[in-house]
Coordinates of C-alpha atoms in Angstrom, one line a residue:
M1 CA 165.2 128.8 54.5
A2 CA 164.0 126.7 51.5
N3 CA 160.6 127.6 50.0
T4 CA 159.6 123.9 49.8
Y5 CA 160.4 120.7 51.5
K6 CA 160.7 117.3 49.8
L7 CA 159.1 114.1 51.1
I8 CA 160.7 111.0 49.6
N9 CA 159.0 107.6 50.3
G10 CA 160.8 104.6 51.6
D11 CA 161.9 103.1 48.2
E12 CA 162.6 106.6 46.8
S13 CA 160.1 105.9 44.0
Q14 CA 158.1 109.1 44.7
T15 CA 159.1 112.6 45.7
T16 CA 156.5 115.2 46.8
E17 CA 157.3 118.9 47.2
L18 CA 155.6 120.5 50.1
P19 CA 155.4 124.3 50.1
L20 CA 156.5 126.3 53.2
V21 CA 154.0 128.6 54.8
E22 CA 155.6 131.5 56.6
G23 CA 154.0 134.1 58.9
T24 CA 155.2 137.4 60.2
R25 CA 157.0 135.8 63.1
G26 CA 157.4 132.4 64.6
T27 CA 158.1 128.8 63.3
P28 CA 157.1 128.3 59.6
A29 CA 154.8 125.4 58.6
V30 CA 155.0 122.8 55.9
D31 CA 151.8 122.6 53.9
V32 CA 150.8 118.9 53.9
R33 CA 147.3 119.2 52.5
A34 CA 148.3 117.4 49.2
L35 CA 150.2 114.6 51.0
N36 CA 147.4 112.0 50.9
Q37 CA 146.6 112.7 47.3
K38 CA 150.3 112.5 46.2
Q39 CA 151.7 109.8 48.5
G40 CA 148.7 108.1 50.0
V41 CA 149.6 108.9 53.6
F42 CA 148.5 111.3 56.4
T43 CA 150.6 113.1 59.0
Y44 CA 150.4 111.6 62.5
D45 CA 150.4 114.2 65.3
P46 CA 148.5 113.2 68.5
A47 CA 147.2 116.3 70.3
F48 CA 148.1 118.4 67.3
T49 CA 151.3 119.7 69.1
A50 CA 153.1 120.2 65.8
T51 CA 150.2 121.0 63.5
C52 CA 149.0 124.4 62.4
S53 CA 145.2 124.2 61.9
C54 CA 144.9 127.8 60.5
D55 CA 146.6 131.1 59.9
S56 CA 145.6 133.9 62.2
D57 CA 146.7 137.5 62.8
I58 CA 145.2 137.8 66.3
T59 CA 147.8 136.5 68.8
F60 CA 151.4 135.6 68.7
I61 CA 153.3 133.5 71.3
D62 CA 157.1 133.1 71.3
G63 CA 157.4 130.3 73.8
E64 CA 161.2 130.1 73.8
N65 CA 161.6 133.8 74.7
G66 CA 158.5 134.2 76.9
K67 CA 156.6 136.7 74.7
L68 CA 152.9 137.2 74.1
M69 CA 151.4 139.7 71.7
Y70 CA 147.8 140.7 70.9
R71 CA 147.7 142.2 67.4
G72 CA 151.4 143.1 67.6
Y73 CA 151.2 144.7 71.1
S74 CA 153.0 143.1 74.0
V75 CA 150.7 141.9 76.7
E76 CA 152.9 143.6 79.3
E77 CA 152.4 147.0 77.8
L78 CA 148.7 146.4 77.4
A79 CA 148.4 145.3 81.0
E80 CA 150.2 148.5 82.1
K81 CA 148.5 151.0 79.9
S82 CA 145.2 149.6 78.6
S83 CA 141.9 148.3 79.9
Y84 CA 140.2 145.0 79.3
L85 CA 137.5 146.6 77.1
E86 CA 140.0 148.4 75.0
V87 CA 141.9 145.1 74.6
C88 CA 138.6 143.5 73.6
Y89 CA 138.1 146.1 70.9
L90 CA 141.7 145.5 69.7
L91 CA 141.3 141.7 69.5
L92 CA 138.0 142.0 67.6
N93 CA 139.0 144.8 65.2
G94 CA 142.7 144.6 64.8
E95 CA 143.5 148.2 65.9
L96 CA 143.3 150.2 69.1
P97 CA 140.2 152.4 69.1
T98 CA 140.0 156.1 68.8
P99 CA 138.2 157.9 71.6
D100 CA 134.9 157.9 69.7
Q101 CA 135.2 154.3 68.7
M102 CA 136.0 153.4 72.3
A103 CA 133.0 155.3 73.6
A104 CA 130.7 153.6 71.0
F105 CA 132.1 150.1 71.9
R106 CA 131.8 150.7 75.6
D107 CA 128.2 151.8 75.1
S108 CA 127.4 148.7 73.0
I109 CA 128.8 146.4 75.7
T110 CA 127.1 148.3 78.5
H111 CA 123.7 147.9 76.9
H112 CA 124.0 144.2 76.1
T113 CA 124.7 143.1 79.7
M114 CA 121.2 142.2 80.8
L115 CA 119.7 138.7 80.4
N116 CA 116.3 138.0 79.0
E117 CA 113.9 137.2 81.9
S118 CA 112.9 133.9 80.3
L119 CA 116.6 132.9 80.3
V120 CA 117.0 133.9 83.9
K121 CA 114.3 131.2 84.7
F122 CA 116.6 128.6 83.3
Y123 CA 118.8 128.8 86.4
D124 CA 116.0 127.3 88.5
G125 CA 116.5 124.1 86.5
F126 CA 120.0 123.6 87.9
H127 CA 120.6 121.9 91.3
Y128 CA 121.9 124.3 93.9
D129 CA 125.3 122.6 94.1
A130 CA 125.8 122.4 90.3
H131 CA 129.3 123.5 89.3
P132 CA 129.1 127.1 87.9
M133 CA 130.9 125.9 84.7
A134 CA 128.0 123.5 84.1
I135 CA 125.6 126.4 84.4
L136 CA 127.7 128.6 82.1
T137 CA 127.8 125.9 79.5
G138 CA 124.1 125.4 79.6
I139 CA 123.1 129.1 79.8
T140 CA 125.5 130.2 77.0
G141 CA 124.2 127.4 74.7
S142 CA 120.7 128.5 75.5
L143 CA 121.4 132.0 74.1
S144 CA 121.2 130.5 70.7
A145 CA 117.4 130.1 71.3
F146 CA 116.9 133.9 71.8
Y147 CA 118.6 135.8 69.0
H148 CA 117.5 134.3 65.7
D149 CA 117.3 137.7 64.0
T150 CA 121.0 138.6 64.4
T151 CA 122.9 135.3 64.0
D152 CA 123.5 135.2 60.3
I153 CA 127.1 134.0 60.4
R154 CA 127.7 135.3 56.9
D155 CA 126.8 138.9 57.9
P156 CA 129.7 140.9 59.3
E157 CA 127.3 143.2 61.2
H158 CA 125.7 140.2 62.8
R159 CA 129.1 138.8 63.8
D160 CA 129.9 142.0 65.5
I161 CA 126.6 142.0 67.4
F162 CA 127.2 138.4 68.5
A163 CA 130.7 139.3 69.8
H164 CA 129.5 142.4 71.7
R165 CA 126.6 140.5 73.2
M166 CA 128.7 137.6 74.3
I167 CA 131.4 139.8 75.9
A168 CA 128.7 141.8 77.7
K169 CA 126.6 138.9 79.0
M170 CA 129.2 136.5 80.2
P171 CA 129.9 138.4 83.5
T172 CA 126.1 138.5 84.1
I173 CA 125.8 134.8 83.4
A174 CA 128.7 133.9 85.6
A175 CA 127.6 136.1 88.5
A176 CA 124.1 134.7 88.4
A177 CA 125.5 131.2 88.5
Y178 CA 127.4 132.1 91.7
K179 CA 124.3 133.6 93.2
H180 CA 122.3 130.5 92.3
S181 CA 124.9 128.3 94.1
I182 CA 124.6 130.2 97.4
G183 CA 120.9 130.8 97.3
Q184 CA 121.0 134.6 97.1
P185 CA 118.9 136.8 94.8
K186 CA 120.5 137.6 91.4
I187 CA 121.8 141.1 91.1
G188 CA 121.5 142.9 87.7
P189 CA 124.2 145.1 86.1
K190 CA 124.6 148.8 86.6
N191 CA 125.3 150.8 83.5
H192 CA 127.5 153.4 85.3
L193 CA 130.1 150.8 86.4
D194 CA 133.1 149.6 84.5
Y195 CA 133.3 146.0 83.3
A196 CA 135.2 144.5 86.3
S197 CA 133.4 146.6 88.9
N198 CA 130.0 145.5 87.5
L199 CA 131.0 141.9 87.8
L200 CA 132.1 142.3 91.5
R201 CA 128.9 144.0 92.3
M202 CA 126.8 141.4 90.6
M203 CA 128.7 138.7 92.6
F204 CA 128.8 140.2 96.0
A205 CA 126.1 142.8 96.4
V206 CA 122.9 141.9 98.3
P207 CA 119.5 143.8 98.2
A208 CA 119.7 144.6 101.9
E209 CA 122.6 147.0 101.8
E210 CA 124.7 149.1 99.6
Y211 CA 127.8 147.7 98.0
E212 CA 131.0 149.7 97.3
V213 CA 133.4 148.3 94.8
D214 CA 137.0 148.2 96.0
P215 CA 139.0 149.8 93.1
V216 CA 142.0 147.6 94.0
A217 CA 139.9 144.5 93.4
A218 CA 138.4 145.9 90.2
K219 CA 141.9 146.8 88.9
A220 CA 143.2 143.3 89.7
L221 CA 140.4 141.7 87.8
D222 CA 140.8 144.0 84.8
I223 CA 144.5 143.1 84.6
L224 CA 143.8 139.4 84.9
F225 CA 141.1 139.6 82.2
I226 CA 143.7 141.3 79.9
L227 CA 146.2 138.6 80.5
H228 CA 143.6 135.8 79.9
A229 CA 141.9 137.5 76.9
D230 CA 143.4 135.2 74.3
H231 CA 146.2 132.7 74.0
E232 CA 146.3 131.6 70.3
Q233 CA 145.1 128.1 69.4
N234 CA 144.7 126.6 72.8
A235 CA 142.3 123.7 73.5
S236 CA 139.1 125.8 74.1
T237 CA 139.8 128.2 71.2
S238 CA 140.4 125.3 68.8
T239 CA 137.2 123.7 70.1
V240 CA 135.3 126.9 69.3
R241 CA 136.8 127.0 65.8
M242 CA 136.1 123.3 65.2
A243 CA 132.4 123.7 66.3
G244 CA 132.1 126.9 64.4
S245 CA 133.5 125.4 61.2
T246 CA 130.3 123.3 60.9
G247 CA 128.2 126.5 60.6
A248 CA 126.8 126.0 64.1
N249 CA 125.1 128.8 66.0
P250 CA 127.9 131.0 67.4
Y251 CA 126.5 130.9 71.0
A252 CA 126.5 127.1 70.8
A253 CA 130.2 127.3 69.5
I254 CA 131.1 129.4 72.5
S255 CA 129.4 126.9 74.8
T256 CA 131.7 124.2 73.5
G257 CA 134.7 126.4 74.4
I258 CA 133.4 126.8 77.9
A259 CA 133.1 123.0 78.2
A260 CA 136.7 122.6 77.0
L261 CA 137.9 125.3 79.4
W262 CA 136.4 123.4 82.3
G263 CA 139.1 120.7 82.3
P264 CA 141.7 120.9 85.1
A265 CA 144.5 120.8 82.5
H266 CA 143.2 124.0 80.9
G267 CA 141.0 126.6 82.7
G268 CA 140.8 124.6 85.9
A269 CA 144.6 124.9 86.5
N270 CA 144.3 127.8 89.0
E271 CA 141.7 125.9 90.9
A272 CA 144.2 123.0 91.0
V273 CA 146.8 125.3 92.5
L274 CA 144.6 126.1 95.5
N275 CA 143.9 122.4 95.9
M276 CA 147.6 121.7 95.8
L277 CA 148.3 124.4 98.4
A278 CA 145.6 122.9 100.7
E279 CA 147.3 119.5 100.3
I280 CA 150.7 120.9 101.3
G281 CA 149.1 122.6 104.2
D282 CA 151.9 124.6 105.8
A283 CA 155.0 126.5 104.7
S284 CA 157.1 124.1 106.7
Q285 CA 156.2 121.3 104.4
V286 CA 157.3 123.0 101.2
S287 CA 160.7 121.3 100.9
K288 CA 159.1 117.9 101.5
Y289 CA 156.6 118.4 98.7
L290 CA 159.1 119.8 96.3
D291 CA 161.1 116.6 96.8
K292 CA 157.9 114.7 96.0
A293 CA 157.5 116.7 92.8
K294 CA 161.0 115.8 91.7
D295 CA 160.3 112.1 92.2
K296 CA 158.9 110.7 89.0
D297 CA 157.4 107.8 90.9
D298 CA 155.4 110.0 93.2
P299 CA 151.9 111.0 92.0
F300 CA 152.2 114.5 93.5
K301 CA 152.3 117.2 90.8
L302 CA 153.5 120.8 91.3
M303 CA 150.5 122.8 89.9
G304 CA 150.9 126.3 88.6
F305 CA 154.6 125.8 87.5
G306 CA 155.8 125.5 83.9
H307 CA 153.7 125.8 80.7
R308 CA 153.1 123.7 77.6
V309 CA 154.0 126.5 75.3
Y310 CA 156.4 128.7 77.3
K311 CA 159.9 127.4 77.7
N312 CA 160.8 130.5 79.7
F313 CA 159.0 132.6 82.3
D314 CA 155.3 133.0 81.4
P315 CA 155.1 136.8 80.4
R316 CA 151.6 137.0 82.0
A317 CA 153.1 135.7 85.3
K318 CA 155.7 138.5 85.2
V319 CA 152.9 141.1 85.0
I320 CA 150.6 139.6 87.7
R321 CA 153.4 138.5 90.1
S322 CA 154.0 142.1 91.4
Y323 CA 150.3 142.8 91.4
C324 CA 149.6 139.6 93.4
H325 CA 152.0 140.9 96.1
E326 CA 150.3 144.3 96.0
V327 CA 146.8 142.8 96.5
L328 CA 148.0 140.7 99.4
E329 CA 149.5 143.8 101.0
H330 CA 146.4 145.8 100.4
Y331 CA 144.2 143.2 102.2
N332 CA 146.9 142.7 104.8
M333 CA 147.1 139.0 104.0
Q334 CA 150.9 138.5 103.8
N335 CA 150.7 136.5 107.1
N336 CA 147.6 134.5 106.1
K337 CA 148.6 130.8 106.3
L338 CA 147.6 130.0 102.8
F339 CA 149.3 133.0 101.2
E340 CA 152.4 132.6 103.4
L341 CA 152.6 129.0 102.0
A342 CA 152.2 130.1 98.4
L343 CA 154.9 132.8 98.7
E344 CA 157.3 130.3 100.4
L345 CA 156.6 127.8 97.6
E346 CA 157.3 130.5 95.0
R347 CA 160.5 131.5 96.7
V348 CA 162.0 128.0 97.2
A349 CA 161.0 126.8 93.7
L350 CA 162.7 129.8 92.1
E351 CA 165.9 129.1 93.9
D352 CA 165.9 125.3 93.3
D353 CA 168.3 124.3 90.5
Y354 CA 166.0 121.4 89.6
F355 CA 163.1 123.7 88.7
V356 CA 165.2 126.5 87.3
E357 CA 167.1 124.2 84.9
R358 CA 163.8 122.8 83.6
K359 CA 162.4 126.3 83.4
L360 CA 159.5 125.3 85.7
Y361 CA 158.7 128.9 86.7
P362 CA 155.4 129.9 88.3
N363 CA 152.8 130.6 85.6
V364 CA 149.8 132.9 85.4
D365 CA 147.6 130.2 87.0
F366 CA 149.7 130.2 90.2
Y367 CA 149.2 133.9 90.8
S368 CA 145.7 134.2 89.5
G369 CA 144.4 131.6 91.9
I370 CA 146.0 133.4 94.8
I371 CA 144.5 136.8 93.7
Y372 CA 141.0 135.3 93.3
Q373 CA 141.2 133.8 96.7
A374 CA 142.4 137.1 98.2
L375 CA 139.4 138.9 96.6
G376 CA 137.0 136.4 98.2
I377 CA 136.1 134.6 95.0
P378 CA 135.4 131.0 95.8
I379 CA 137.4 128.2 94.2
N380 CA 134.6 126.9 92.0
M381 CA 134.3 130.3 90.4
F382 CA 137.9 130.5 89.3
T383 CA 137.3 128.8 85.9
P384 CA 134.2 131.0 85.2
M385 CA 136.4 134.0 85.8
F386 CA 138.7 132.6 83.1
A387 CA 135.7 132.0 80.8
I388 CA 134.7 135.7 81.2
A389 CA 138.1 136.9 80.2
R390 CA 138.6 134.4 77.3
T391 CA 135.2 135.1 75.7
V392 CA 136.6 137.8 73.6
G393 CA 139.4 135.5 72.3
W394 CA 136.8 132.9 71.3
A395 CA 134.6 135.5 69.6
A396 CA 137.6 137.0 67.8
H397 CA 138.8 133.7 66.5
W398 CA 135.3 132.6 65.5
S399 CA 134.8 135.9 63.6
E400 CA 138.2 135.6 61.9
M401 CA 137.3 132.1 60.7
M402 CA 133.9 133.0 59.5
A403 CA 135.3 135.9 57.4
D404 CA 137.8 133.5 55.7
P405 CA 136.5 132.6 52.2
N406 CA 138.6 129.4 52.4
M407 CA 137.1 128.2 55.6
R408 CA 136.2 124.5 55.6
I409 CA 134.6 122.2 58.1
A410 CA 137.3 120.7 60.4
R411 CA 137.9 117.0 59.9
P412 CA 141.0 115.4 61.5
R413 CA 142.1 112.0 60.4
Q414 CA 143.1 108.9 62.4
V415 CA 145.3 105.8 62.3
Y416 CA 142.9 102.9 62.8
T417 CA 144.1 100.2 65.2
G418 CA 141.0 98.1 65.6
Y419 CA 140.0 94.7 64.1
D420 CA 140.1 94.0 60.4
L421 CA 136.8 93.0 58.7
R422 CA 135.1 90.2 60.6
D423 CA 132.0 88.0 60.0
Y424 CA 129.0 88.4 62.2
V425 CA 128.3 85.4 64.4
D426 CA 124.7 84.8 65.5
I427 CA 124.2 85.3 69.2
D428 CA 123.3 81.6 69.8
N429 CA 126.7 80.5 68.5
R430 CA 128.9 82.9 70.5

């Protein structure tokens, strides 16, 4: 492949050489930074679907072949052999930890899980039926008011403290949001429990009785968290990077990522899957609704199938599909009406030429929603679960950007389509 590309203007009076930027793997990029200076034009790319906003060595996605790697390790192998906290260490530091490094990292996360009591009082300011994501956005942003002494974004040690603190506190923040919504006392963390088990206890334990964590539930969450830990320059990660590029407090930057994740086209997709299943209602209606999905004039959308990036089977869905069936069997839910419907929808869609030819396979959102429902996690907590998992990805990308000496404030351009210059008309003459 050529090392440069040439852009020639319409009358061929000017030619600009644009250097090629190549990474380890994946599609190379044409460096257009000098385009405006040389030719007086910008590139036009709504939604940035063909624009590289940065270079990064954290995550690689091969959408054509259905591959996802964290720091060079396939997500399938990590889900099989690793743990969420080990993956967190990998994403933040670039390498898998030694036993001593893992012990120190786990200890750091464990001892950052509690919330300041003044911050806990903030929950009382939210209405009882506030969406948990609204609470997560507000509480996470409020963390910026508590840690002035360790938020020097130019200090690598402070960046590490921020990342550890954010990963540790997000389950506590999310669980407290859930407790607030149902009017139960908030349950604090226990240092002897692992990451997923601690979350389950904080969500479902009550002071009146002992709570035993189901290891199958904890394992399912741990795997889901690994699969959702990072996904390259998605909408919420790009939002965190853009906010962080201004030099904003990192907790405020993470808060912007939570807000972006809330959208039904992003982190709310697994919630949309359950709403879709509720609309279909019964397994006998699957064929009817698949026909509606094929009709371009019908507003019905098949949620949880296909993906913006993957043009093949979502590799995360491959991992979680078998575990989804295992969880349903563990809880004896194969004959539950909702899950029977979901499994029938999966079966029929995978055998339908229309969906197979268009590579509209079930994605990770389809299966994660089913698992969360099986674990007793309410629908409005699905996106907070995603936020817990993705916190490490946001923190890793923010830290990577802060360490880049060439980092600049993000400033996209636009094509203006409004009025040309107009004269002001006095209000009495309008």
